[in-house]
Amino acid sequence: MMQLHLHLLSDSTGETLENIAKAALAQYDDVETMRHFWPMVRSETHLERILQEISQNPGLVLFTLVDRDIRRTLESRCRAMGLPAVAPLDAVNHALSNLLGQEAKARPGRQHTLDAAYFQRVDAIQFTIAHDDGVGEEEWEEADIVLVGVSRSSKTPTSIYLANRGYKTANVPIVVESPPTDTLFSLKNPLIVGLTTSADRLVQIRRNRLLSLNQHPETDYVDHDAVAREVSFARRMFGDREWPVIDVTRRSIEETAAAIITLVNERNLAKRDK
């Protein structure tokens, strides 16, 4: 397996660079990537420390830096070390500049300006954390989305991802011995989405979870027949209530969240058309 040192330098949070790097690396197999993440690079002194680390762990350098002096220093030093230094947003900015007839604003992290959307995300994250795993049912009506599913069906990580996209998300576990309260079935505002997965996959995930906690992995929690009954019970509940269902067996968190956002948009569009 090939090893790659990947250095990500940003004058802001670096979120954009991380997403670009993740998308690009997904196209290659058998690559072990050691990521070196350097956010908030806004001074020559800071850059100098980073360059020392890069020289000790040479590899690909990706950067989003608007300060011309810092950028020039980075590019010059990388050339001297024989390392590629790539600014992945340059081509996009150049095309936009030509089309719009104006220069880009050289402001670090301008996409993260504290606007209404930023505060919406903060509120969504706070709400979602406070309403994880069935907590705070008296406020579920305030949610944009409520995810329901059996234990380890990716409810929490999907909720957090949706919250980062600005959606207030609660999640509720489905337990055969202790079904949800009537509050869940009387909700009007949130879109309720059922998450399901195959029993085989669920047993594997739960068994790994127990082993990571140093707990005995031979209980009803991982018994295949018991898990299959759980999944069937949840599916019947989703069907009886006509809630949309997403099978997460072969989906990443991002794919599941994207499907849910599509459902939200379709629902909002249908409401506007009425």
PDB file of C-alpha atoms in Angstrom:
ATOM      1  CA  MET A   1       0.000   0.000   0.000  1.00  0.00           C
ATOM      2  CA  MET A   2       1.311   3.436  -0.957  1.00  0.00           C
ATOM      3  CA  GLN A   3       1.741   6.043   1.769  1.00  0.00           C
ATOM      4  CA  LEU A   4       1.001   9.719   1.190  1.00  0.00           C
ATOM      5  CA  HIS A   5       1.609  12.718   3.413  1.00  0.00           C
ATOM      6  CA  LEU A   6      -1.072  15.300   2.690  1.00  0.00           C
ATOM      7  CA  HIS A   7      -0.645  18.828   4.050  1.00  0.00           C
ATOM      8  CA  LEU A   8      -3.765  21.024   4.139  1.00  0.00           C
ATOM      9  CA  LEU A   9      -3.125  24.746   4.794  1.00  0.00           C
ATOM     10  CA  SER A  10      -5.945  27.242   5.173  1.00  0.00           C
ATOM     11  CA  ASP A  11      -6.290  30.782   6.441  1.00  0.00           C
ATOM     12  CA  SER A  12      -9.725  29.811   7.769  1.00  0.00           C
ATOM     13  CA  THR A  13     -11.265  26.625   9.187  1.00  0.00           C
ATOM     14  CA  GLY A  14     -10.018  24.409   6.368  1.00  0.00           C
ATOM     15  CA  GLU A  15     -13.419  22.767   5.914  1.00  0.00           C
ATOM     16  CA  THR A  16     -13.388  23.406   2.164  1.00  0.00           C
ATOM     17  CA  LEU A  17      -9.941  21.862   1.737  1.00  0.00           C
ATOM     18  CA  GLU A  18     -10.894  18.791   3.736  1.00  0.00           C
ATOM     19  CA  ASN A  19     -13.925  18.171   1.534  1.00  0.00           C
ATOM     20  CA  ILE A  20     -11.889  18.599  -1.643  1.00  0.00           C
ATOM     21  CA  ALA A  21      -9.160  16.259  -0.398  1.00  0.00           C
ATOM     22  CA  LYS A  22     -11.709  13.656   0.685  1.00  0.00           C
ATOM     23  CA  ALA A  23     -13.455  13.725  -2.698  1.00  0.00           C
ATOM     24  CA  ALA A  24     -10.169  13.430  -4.604  1.00  0.00           C
ATOM     25  CA  LEU A  25      -8.729  10.620  -2.470  1.00  0.00           C
ATOM     26  CA  ALA A  26     -11.905   8.566  -2.900  1.00  0.00           C
ATOM     27  CA  GLN A  27     -10.823   7.996  -6.504  1.00  0.00           C
ATOM     28  CA  TYR A  28      -7.722   6.012  -5.496  1.00  0.00           C
ATOM     29  CA  ASP A  29      -7.275   2.577  -3.950  1.00  0.00           C
ATOM     30  CA  ASP A  30      -4.549   1.247  -1.684  1.00  0.00           C
ATOM     31  CA  VAL A  31      -3.392   4.650  -0.462  1.00  0.00           C
ATOM     32  CA  GLU A  32      -2.661   5.207   3.224  1.00  0.00           C
ATOM     33  CA  THR A  33      -2.985   8.946   3.792  1.00  0.00           C
ATOM     34  CA  MET A  34      -1.376  10.777   6.686  1.00  0.00           C
ATOM     35  CA  ARG A  35      -3.196  14.108   6.877  1.00  0.00           C
ATOM     36  CA  HIS A  36      -1.496  17.142   8.377  1.00  0.00           C
ATOM     37  CA  PHE A  37      -4.111  19.803   8.975  1.00  0.00           C
ATOM     38  CA  TRP A  38      -3.036  23.443   9.360  1.00  0.00           C
ATOM     39  CA  PRO A  39      -5.977  25.861   9.805  1.00  0.00           C
ATOM     40  CA  MET A  40      -5.867  29.628  10.501  1.00  0.00           C
ATOM     41  CA  VAL A  41      -2.511  30.197   8.762  1.00  0.00           C
ATOM     42  CA  ARG A  42      -2.292  33.985   8.745  1.00  0.00           C
ATOM     43  CA  SER A  43       1.319  34.876   9.490  1.00  0.00           C
ATOM     44  CA  GLU A  44       4.775  34.191   8.113  1.00  0.00           C
ATOM     45  CA  THR A  45       5.852  32.952  11.544  1.00  0.00           C
ATOM     46  CA  HIS A  46       3.102  30.356  11.621  1.00  0.00           C
ATOM     47  CA  LEU A  47       3.908  29.318   8.054  1.00  0.00           C
ATOM     48  CA  GLU A  48       7.596  28.891   8.922  1.00  0.00           C
ATOM     49  CA  ARG A  49       6.736  26.329  11.607  1.00  0.00           C
ATOM     50  CA  ILE A  50       4.511  24.468   9.155  1.00  0.00           C
ATOM     51  CA  LEU A  51       7.225  24.439   6.475  1.00  0.00           C
ATOM     52  CA  GLN A  52       9.562  22.719   8.906  1.00  0.00           C
ATOM     53  CA  GLU A  53       6.970  19.982   9.405  1.00  0.00           C
ATOM     54  CA  ILE A  54       6.447  19.689   5.647  1.00  0.00           C
ATOM     55  CA  SER A  55      10.170  19.249   5.077  1.00  0.00           C
ATOM     56  CA  GLN A  56      10.220  16.416   7.626  1.00  0.00           C
ATOM     57  CA  ASN A  57       7.139  14.738   6.087  1.00  0.00           C
ATOM     58  CA  PRO A  58       7.248  15.639   2.376  1.00  0.00           C
ATOM     59  CA  GLY A  59       4.133  15.116   0.312  1.00  0.00           C
ATOM     60  CA  LEU A  60       1.316  16.897  -1.480  1.00  0.00           C
ATOM     61  CA  VAL A  61       0.471  20.415  -0.280  1.00  0.00           C
ATOM     62  CA  LEU A  62      -3.045  21.801  -0.785  1.00  0.00           C
ATOM     63  CA  PHE A  63      -3.786  25.345   0.290  1.00  0.00           C
ATOM     64  CA  THR A  64      -6.359  28.118   0.361  1.00  0.00           C
ATOM     65  CA  LEU A  65      -4.448  31.274   1.288  1.00  0.00           C
ATOM     66  CA  VAL A  66      -5.439  34.761   0.166  1.00  0.00           C
ATOM     67  CA  ASP A  67      -2.475  36.658   1.617  1.00  0.00           C
ATOM     68  CA  ARG A  68      -0.153  37.083  -1.369  1.00  0.00           C
ATOM     69  CA  ASP A  69       3.083  37.195   0.664  1.00  0.00           C
ATOM     70  CA  ILE A  70       2.266  34.051   2.660  1.00  0.00           C
ATOM     71  CA  ARG A  71       1.160  32.279  -0.477  1.00  0.00           C
ATOM     72  CA  ARG A  72       4.296  33.318  -2.388  1.00  0.00           C
ATOM     73  CA  THR A  73       6.527  32.056   0.423  1.00  0.00           C
ATOM     74  CA  LEU A  74       4.744  28.715   0.547  1.00  0.00           C
ATOM     75  CA  GLU A  75       4.941  28.183  -3.204  1.00  0.00           C
ATOM     76  CA  SER A  76       8.616  29.194  -3.350  1.00  0.00           C
ATOM     77  CA  ARG A  77       9.660  26.915  -0.499  1.00  0.00           C
ATOM     78  CA  CYS A  78       7.682  23.973  -1.876  1.00  0.00           C
ATOM     79  CA  ARG A  79       9.390  24.396  -5.250  1.00  0.00           C
ATOM     80  CA  ALA A  80      12.756  24.368  -3.500  1.00  0.00           C
ATOM     81  CA  MET A  81      11.807  21.088  -1.790  1.00  0.00           C
ATOM     82  CA  GLY A  82      10.504  19.632  -5.036  1.00  0.00           C
ATOM     83  CA  LEU A  83       6.976  19.288  -3.665  1.00  0.00           C
ATOM     84  CA  PRO A  84       3.714  20.037  -5.478  1.00  0.00           C
ATOM     85  CA  ALA A  85       1.712  22.898  -3.941  1.00  0.00           C
ATOM     86  CA  VAL A  86      -1.818  23.190  -5.317  1.00  0.00           C
ATOM     87  CA  ALA A  87      -4.449  25.885  -4.747  1.00  0.00           C
ATOM     88  CA  PRO A  88      -7.621  23.978  -5.785  1.00  0.00           C
ATOM     89  CA  LEU A  89      -9.892  27.045  -5.822  1.00  0.00           C
ATOM     90  CA  ASP A  90      -7.701  29.072  -8.187  1.00  0.00           C
ATOM     91  CA  ALA A  91      -9.300  27.797 -11.395  1.00  0.00           C
ATOM     92  CA  VAL A  92     -12.805  28.473 -10.048  1.00  0.00           C
ATOM     93  CA  ASN A  93     -11.906  31.984  -8.900  1.00  0.00           C
ATOM     94  CA  HIS A  94     -10.225  32.749 -12.241  1.00  0.00           C
ATOM     95  CA  ALA A  95     -13.304  31.642 -14.184  1.00  0.00           C
ATOM     96  CA  LEU A  96     -15.640  33.628 -11.947  1.00  0.00           C
ATOM     97  CA  SER A  97     -13.436  36.705 -12.189  1.00  0.00           C
ATOM     98  CA  ASN A  98     -13.560  36.565 -15.981  1.00  0.00           C
ATOM     99  CA  LEU A  99     -17.307  36.020 -16.117  1.00  0.00           C
ATOM    100  CA  LEU A 100     -18.205  38.629 -13.497  1.00  0.00           C
ATOM    101  CA  GLY A 101     -15.632  41.194 -14.504  1.00  0.00           C
ATOM    102  CA  GLN A 102     -14.346  41.732 -10.984  1.00  0.00           C
ATOM    103  CA  GLU A 103     -11.591  40.532  -8.696  1.00  0.00           C
ATOM    104  CA  ALA A 104     -12.302  38.145  -5.830  1.00  0.00           C
ATOM    105  CA  LYS A 105     -12.337  39.719  -2.364  1.00  0.00           C
ATOM    106  CA  ALA A 106      -9.128  38.667  -0.644  1.00  0.00           C
ATOM    107  CA  ARG A 107     -10.672  37.999   2.748  1.00  0.00           C
ATOM    108  CA  PRO A 108      -9.661  34.901   4.723  1.00  0.00           C
ATOM    109  CA  GLY A 109     -12.587  32.569   5.350  1.00  0.00           C
ATOM    110  CA  ARG A 110     -15.085  34.942   3.768  1.00  0.00           C
ATOM    111  CA  GLN A 111     -17.468  32.006   3.194  1.00  0.00           C
ATOM    112  CA  HIS A 112     -17.783  31.663   6.969  1.00  0.00           C
ATOM    113  CA  THR A 113     -19.057  35.175   7.617  1.00  0.00           C
ATOM    114  CA  LEU A 114     -21.309  35.313  10.691  1.00  0.00           C
ATOM    115  CA  ASP A 115     -24.532  35.603   8.751  1.00  0.00           C
ATOM    116  CA  ALA A 116     -28.023  34.292   9.462  1.00  0.00           C
ATOM    117  CA  ALA A 117     -27.166  30.896   7.997  1.00  0.00           C
ATOM    118  CA  TYR A 118     -24.247  30.551  10.417  1.00  0.00           C
ATOM    119  CA  PHE A 119     -26.422  31.172  13.454  1.00  0.00           C
ATOM    120  CA  GLN A 120     -29.038  28.813  12.052  1.00  0.00           C
ATOM    121  CA  ARG A 121     -26.423  26.055  11.984  1.00  0.00           C
ATOM    122  CA  VAL A 122     -25.357  26.831  15.542  1.00  0.00           C
ATOM    123  CA  ASP A 123     -28.977  26.642  16.741  1.00  0.00           C
ATOM    124  CA  ALA A 124     -29.500  23.408  14.817  1.00  0.00           C
ATOM    125  CA  ILE A 125     -26.392  21.802  16.330  1.00  0.00           C
ATOM    126  CA  GLN A 126     -27.374  22.804  19.863  1.00  0.00           C
ATOM    127  CA  PHE A 127     -30.915  21.502  19.369  1.00  0.00           C
ATOM    128  CA  THR A 128     -29.708  18.232  17.867  1.00  0.00           C
ATOM    129  CA  ILE A 129     -27.227  17.497  20.637  1.00  0.00           C
ATOM    130  CA  ALA A 130     -29.917  18.199  23.240  1.00  0.00           C
ATOM    131  CA  HIS A 131     -32.404  15.858  21.539  1.00  0.00           C
ATOM    132  CA  ASP A 132     -30.281  12.794  20.903  1.00  0.00           C
ATOM    133  CA  ASP A 133     -31.536   9.261  21.601  1.00  0.00           C
ATOM    134  CA  GLY A 134     -35.114  10.163  22.504  1.00  0.00           C
ATOM    135  CA  VAL A 135     -34.344  13.022  24.900  1.00  0.00           C
ATOM    136  CA  GLY A 136     -36.526  16.143  25.171  1.00  0.00           C
ATOM    137  CA  GLU A 137     -39.719  14.842  23.609  1.00  0.00           C
ATOM    138  CA  GLU A 138     -41.632  17.931  24.714  1.00  0.00           C
ATOM    139  CA  GLU A 139     -39.642  19.890  22.105  1.00  0.00           C
ATOM    140  CA  TRP A 140     -39.718  17.430  19.211  1.00  0.00           C
ATOM    141  CA  GLU A 141     -42.367  19.530  17.495  1.00  0.00           C
ATOM    142  CA  GLU A 142     -39.724  22.252  17.017  1.00  0.00           C
ATOM    143  CA  ALA A 143     -37.520  19.889  15.002  1.00  0.00           C
ATOM    144  CA  ASP A 144     -37.215  20.040  11.235  1.00  0.00           C
ATOM    145  CA  ILE A 145     -36.496  16.309  11.082  1.00  0.00           C
ATOM    146  CA  VAL A 146     -37.021  13.377  13.444  1.00  0.00           C
ATOM    147  CA  LEU A 147     -35.070  10.201  12.709  1.00  0.00           C
ATOM    148  CA  VAL A 148     -36.365   6.909  14.089  1.00  0.00           C
ATOM    149  CA  GLY A 149     -34.738   3.500  14.008  1.00  0.00           C
ATOM    150  CA  VAL A 150     -33.365   0.629  16.055  1.00  0.00           C
ATOM    151  CA  SER A 151     -30.119   0.893  17.973  1.00  0.00           C
ATOM    152  CA  ARG A 152     -26.974   1.437  15.825  1.00  0.00           C
ATOM    153  CA  SER A 153     -28.863   2.380  12.659  1.00  0.00           C
ATOM    154  CA  SER A 154     -26.777   5.579  12.248  1.00  0.00           C
ATOM    155  CA  LYS A 155     -29.344   7.915  13.795  1.00  0.00           C
ATOM    156  CA  THR A 156     -26.926  10.038  15.835  1.00  0.00           C
ATOM    157  CA  PRO A 157     -24.168  10.617  13.231  1.00  0.00           C
ATOM    158  CA  THR A 158     -26.793  11.346  10.574  1.00  0.00           C
ATOM    159  CA  SER A 159     -28.497  13.801  12.940  1.00  0.00           C
ATOM    160  CA  ILE A 160     -25.235  15.637  13.575  1.00  0.00           C
ATOM    161  CA  TYR A 161     -24.489  15.822   9.852  1.00  0.00           C
ATOM    162  CA  LEU A 162     -27.962  17.266   9.189  1.00  0.00           C
ATOM    163  CA  ALA A 163     -27.490  19.755  12.022  1.00  0.00           C
ATOM    164  CA  ASN A 164     -24.313  20.987  10.368  1.00  0.00           C
ATOM    165  CA  ARG A 165     -26.439  21.658   7.301  1.00  0.00           C
ATOM    166  CA  GLY A 166     -28.805  23.769   9.419  1.00  0.00           C
ATOM    167  CA  TYR A 167     -31.579  21.249  10.171  1.00  0.00           C
ATOM    168  CA  LYS A 168     -32.808  20.837  13.742  1.00  0.00           C
ATOM    169  CA  THR A 169     -32.851  17.071  14.116  1.00  0.00           C
ATOM    170  CA  ALA A 170     -34.075  14.822  16.904  1.00  0.00           C
ATOM    171  CA  ASN A 171     -33.639  11.064  16.890  1.00  0.00           C
ATOM    172  CA  VAL A 172     -35.722   8.428  18.627  1.00  0.00           C
ATOM    173  CA  PRO A 173     -34.739   4.779  19.244  1.00  0.00           C
ATOM    174  CA  ILE A 174     -37.177   2.003  18.409  1.00  0.00           C
ATOM    175  CA  VAL A 175     -37.137  -0.651  21.127  1.00  0.00           C
ATOM    176  CA  VAL A 176     -39.542  -3.593  20.943  1.00  0.00           C
ATOM    177  CA  GLU A 177     -39.949  -3.819  24.713  1.00  0.00           C
ATOM    178  CA  SER A 178     -40.442  -0.065  25.109  1.00  0.00           C
ATOM    179  CA  PRO A 179     -42.146   1.552  22.084  1.00  0.00           C
ATOM    180  CA  PRO A 180     -42.014   5.366  21.651  1.00  0.00           C
ATOM    181  CA  THR A 181     -44.528   7.522  23.470  1.00  0.00           C
ATOM    182  CA  ASP A 182     -47.596   8.993  21.778  1.00  0.00           C
ATOM    183  CA  THR A 183     -45.677  12.267  21.355  1.00  0.00           C
ATOM    184  CA  LEU A 184     -43.844  10.825  18.351  1.00  0.00           C
ATOM    185  CA  PHE A 185     -47.053   9.805  16.612  1.00  0.00           C
ATOM    186  CA  SER A 186     -48.748  13.170  17.073  1.00  0.00           C
ATOM    187  CA  LEU A 187     -46.003  15.367  15.575  1.00  0.00           C
ATOM    188  CA  LYS A 188     -47.104  17.768  12.818  1.00  0.00           C
ATOM    189  CA  ASN A 189     -44.127  19.993  11.925  1.00  0.00           C
ATOM    190  CA  PRO A 190     -41.095  17.686  11.594  1.00  0.00           C
ATOM    191  CA  LEU A 191     -40.519  15.248   8.765  1.00  0.00           C
ATOM    192  CA  ILE A 192     -40.267  11.820  10.406  1.00  0.00           C
ATOM    193  CA  VAL A 193     -37.919   9.431   8.598  1.00  0.00           C
ATOM    194  CA  GLY A 194     -37.362   5.787   9.425  1.00  0.00           C
ATOM    195  CA  LEU A 195     -33.830   4.412   9.148  1.00  0.00           C
ATOM    196  CA  THR A 196     -33.428   0.698   8.621  1.00  0.00           C
ATOM    197  CA  THR A 197     -30.650  -1.726   7.794  1.00  0.00           C
ATOM    198  CA  SER A 198     -30.107  -5.435   7.266  1.00  0.00           C
ATOM    199  CA  ALA A 199     -30.058  -7.668  10.314  1.00  0.00           C
ATOM    200  CA  ASP A 200     -26.683  -9.127   9.272  1.00  0.00           C
ATOM    201  CA  ARG A 201     -25.079  -5.696   9.075  1.00  0.00           C
ATOM    202  CA  LEU A 202     -26.675  -4.611  12.344  1.00  0.00           C
ATOM    203  CA  VAL A 203     -25.375  -7.657  14.202  1.00  0.00           C
ATOM    204  CA  GLN A 204     -21.870  -6.957  12.919  1.00  0.00           C
ATOM    205  CA  ILE A 205     -21.975  -3.278  13.968  1.00  0.00           C
ATOM    206  CA  ARG A 206     -23.388  -4.090  17.407  1.00  0.00           C
ATOM    207  CA  ARG A 207     -20.886  -6.865  18.017  1.00  0.00           C
ATOM    208  CA  ASN A 208     -17.994  -4.539  17.169  1.00  0.00           C
ATOM    209  CA  ARG A 209     -19.479  -1.920  19.461  1.00  0.00           C
ATOM    210  CA  LEU A 210     -19.636  -4.342  22.405  1.00  0.00           C
ATOM    211  CA  LEU A 211     -16.087  -5.528  21.791  1.00  0.00           C
ATOM    212  CA  SER A 212     -14.831  -1.926  21.731  1.00  0.00           C
ATOM    213  CA  LEU A 213     -16.435  -1.453  25.148  1.00  0.00           C
ATOM    214  CA  ASN A 214     -14.909  -4.724  26.440  1.00  0.00           C
ATOM    215  CA  GLN A 215     -18.393  -6.157  26.950  1.00  0.00           C
ATOM    216  CA  HIS A 216     -19.481  -9.743  26.319  1.00  0.00           C
ATOM    217  CA  PRO A 217     -20.668  -9.929  22.703  1.00  0.00           C
ATOM    218  CA  GLU A 218     -23.134 -12.799  23.192  1.00  0.00           C
ATOM    219  CA  THR A 219     -26.458 -11.250  24.210  1.00  0.00           C
ATOM    220  CA  ASP A 220     -29.888 -10.718  22.652  1.00  0.00           C
ATOM    221  CA  TYR A 221     -28.513  -7.378  21.492  1.00  0.00           C
ATOM    222  CA  VAL A 222     -26.489  -9.272  18.865  1.00  0.00           C
ATOM    223  CA  ASP A 223     -28.610 -12.418  18.506  1.00  0.00           C
ATOM    224  CA  HIS A 224     -29.525 -12.626  14.819  1.00  0.00           C
ATOM    225  CA  ASP A 225     -33.126 -13.747  15.335  1.00  0.00           C
ATOM    226  CA  ALA A 226     -33.734 -11.097  17.996  1.00  0.00           C
ATOM    227  CA  VAL A 227     -32.194  -8.385  15.816  1.00  0.00           C
ATOM    228  CA  ALA A 228     -34.285  -9.516  12.823  1.00  0.00           C
ATOM    229  CA  ARG A 229     -37.429  -9.175  14.976  1.00  0.00           C
ATOM    230  CA  GLU A 230     -36.344  -5.665  15.984  1.00  0.00           C
ATOM    231  CA  VAL A 231     -35.838  -4.623  12.381  1.00  0.00           C
ATOM    232  CA  SER A 232     -39.180  -6.151  11.363  1.00  0.00           C
ATOM    233  CA  PHE A 233     -40.961  -4.411  14.257  1.00  0.00           C
ATOM    234  CA  ALA A 234     -39.512  -1.044  13.232  1.00  0.00           C
ATOM    235  CA  ARG A 235     -40.377  -1.564   9.568  1.00  0.00           C
ATOM    236  CA  ARG A 236     -43.997  -2.356  10.468  1.00  0.00           C
ATOM    237  CA  MET A 237     -44.165   0.820  12.533  1.00  0.00           C
ATOM    238  CA  PHE A 238     -42.794   2.907   9.652  1.00  0.00           C
ATOM    239  CA  GLY A 239     -45.251   1.317   7.233  1.00  0.00           C
ATOM    240  CA  ASP A 240     -48.255   1.739   9.512  1.00  0.00           C
ATOM    241  CA  ARG A 241     -47.485   5.445   9.863  1.00  0.00           C
ATOM    242  CA  GLU A 242     -46.512   5.863   6.184  1.00  0.00           C
ATOM    243  CA  TRP A 243     -43.207   7.424   7.165  1.00  0.00           C
ATOM    244  CA  PRO A 244     -40.543   7.518   4.431  1.00  0.00           C
ATOM    245  CA  VAL A 245     -37.894   4.851   4.976  1.00  0.00           C
ATOM    246  CA  ILE A 246     -34.201   4.879   4.056  1.00  0.00           C
ATOM    247  CA  ASP A 247     -32.133   1.690   4.077  1.00  0.00           C
ATOM    248  CA  VAL A 248     -28.693   2.680   5.361  1.00  0.00           C
ATOM    249  CA  THR A 249     -27.088  -0.746   4.850  1.00  0.00           C
ATOM    250  CA  ARG A 250     -24.929   0.369   1.943  1.00  0.00           C
ATOM    251  CA  ARG A 251     -25.113   4.135   2.378  1.00  0.00           C
ATOM    252  CA  SER A 252     -22.571   6.487   3.880  1.00  0.00           C
ATOM    253  CA  ILE A 253     -23.752   9.092   6.400  1.00  0.00           C
ATOM    254  CA  GLU A 254     -23.441  11.749   3.693  1.00  0.00           C
ATOM    255  CA  GLU A 255     -25.582   9.727   1.269  1.00  0.00           C
ATOM    256  CA  THR A 256     -28.254   9.107   3.886  1.00  0.00           C
ATOM    257  CA  ALA A 257     -28.343  12.790   4.825  1.00  0.00           C
ATOM    258  CA  ALA A 258     -28.561  13.818   1.171  1.00  0.00           C
ATOM    259  CA  ALA A 259     -31.562  11.529   0.669  1.00  0.00           C
ATOM    260  CA  ILE A 260     -33.248  13.002   3.750  1.00  0.00           C
ATOM    261  CA  ILE A 261     -32.636  16.581   2.595  1.00  0.00           C
ATOM    262  CA  THR A 262     -34.219  15.668  -0.745  1.00  0.00           C
ATOM    263  CA  LEU A 263     -37.298  14.411   1.122  1.00  0.00           C
ATOM    264  CA  VAL A 264     -37.445  17.666   3.118  1.00  0.00           C
ATOM    265  CA  ASN A 265     -37.218  19.759  -0.050  1.00  0.00           C
ATOM    266  CA  GLU A 266     -39.910  17.699  -1.771  1.00  0.00           C
ATOM    267  CA  ARG A 267     -42.175  18.072   1.251  1.00  0.00           C
ATOM    268  CA  ASN A 268     -41.665  21.848   1.393  1.00  0.00           C
ATOM    269  CA  LEU A 269     -42.320  22.138  -2.345  1.00  0.00           C
ATOM    270  CA  ALA A 270     -45.548  20.154  -2.020  1.00  0.00           C
ATOM    271  CA  LYS A 271     -46.683  22.458   0.792  1.00  0.00           C
ATOM    272  CA  ARG A 272     -46.044  25.544  -1.335  1.00  0.00           C
ATOM    273  CA  ASP A 273     -47.987  24.073  -4.229  1.00  0.00           C
ATOM    274  CA  LYS A 274     -51.089  23.529  -2.143  1.00  0.00           C
TER     275      LYS A 274
END
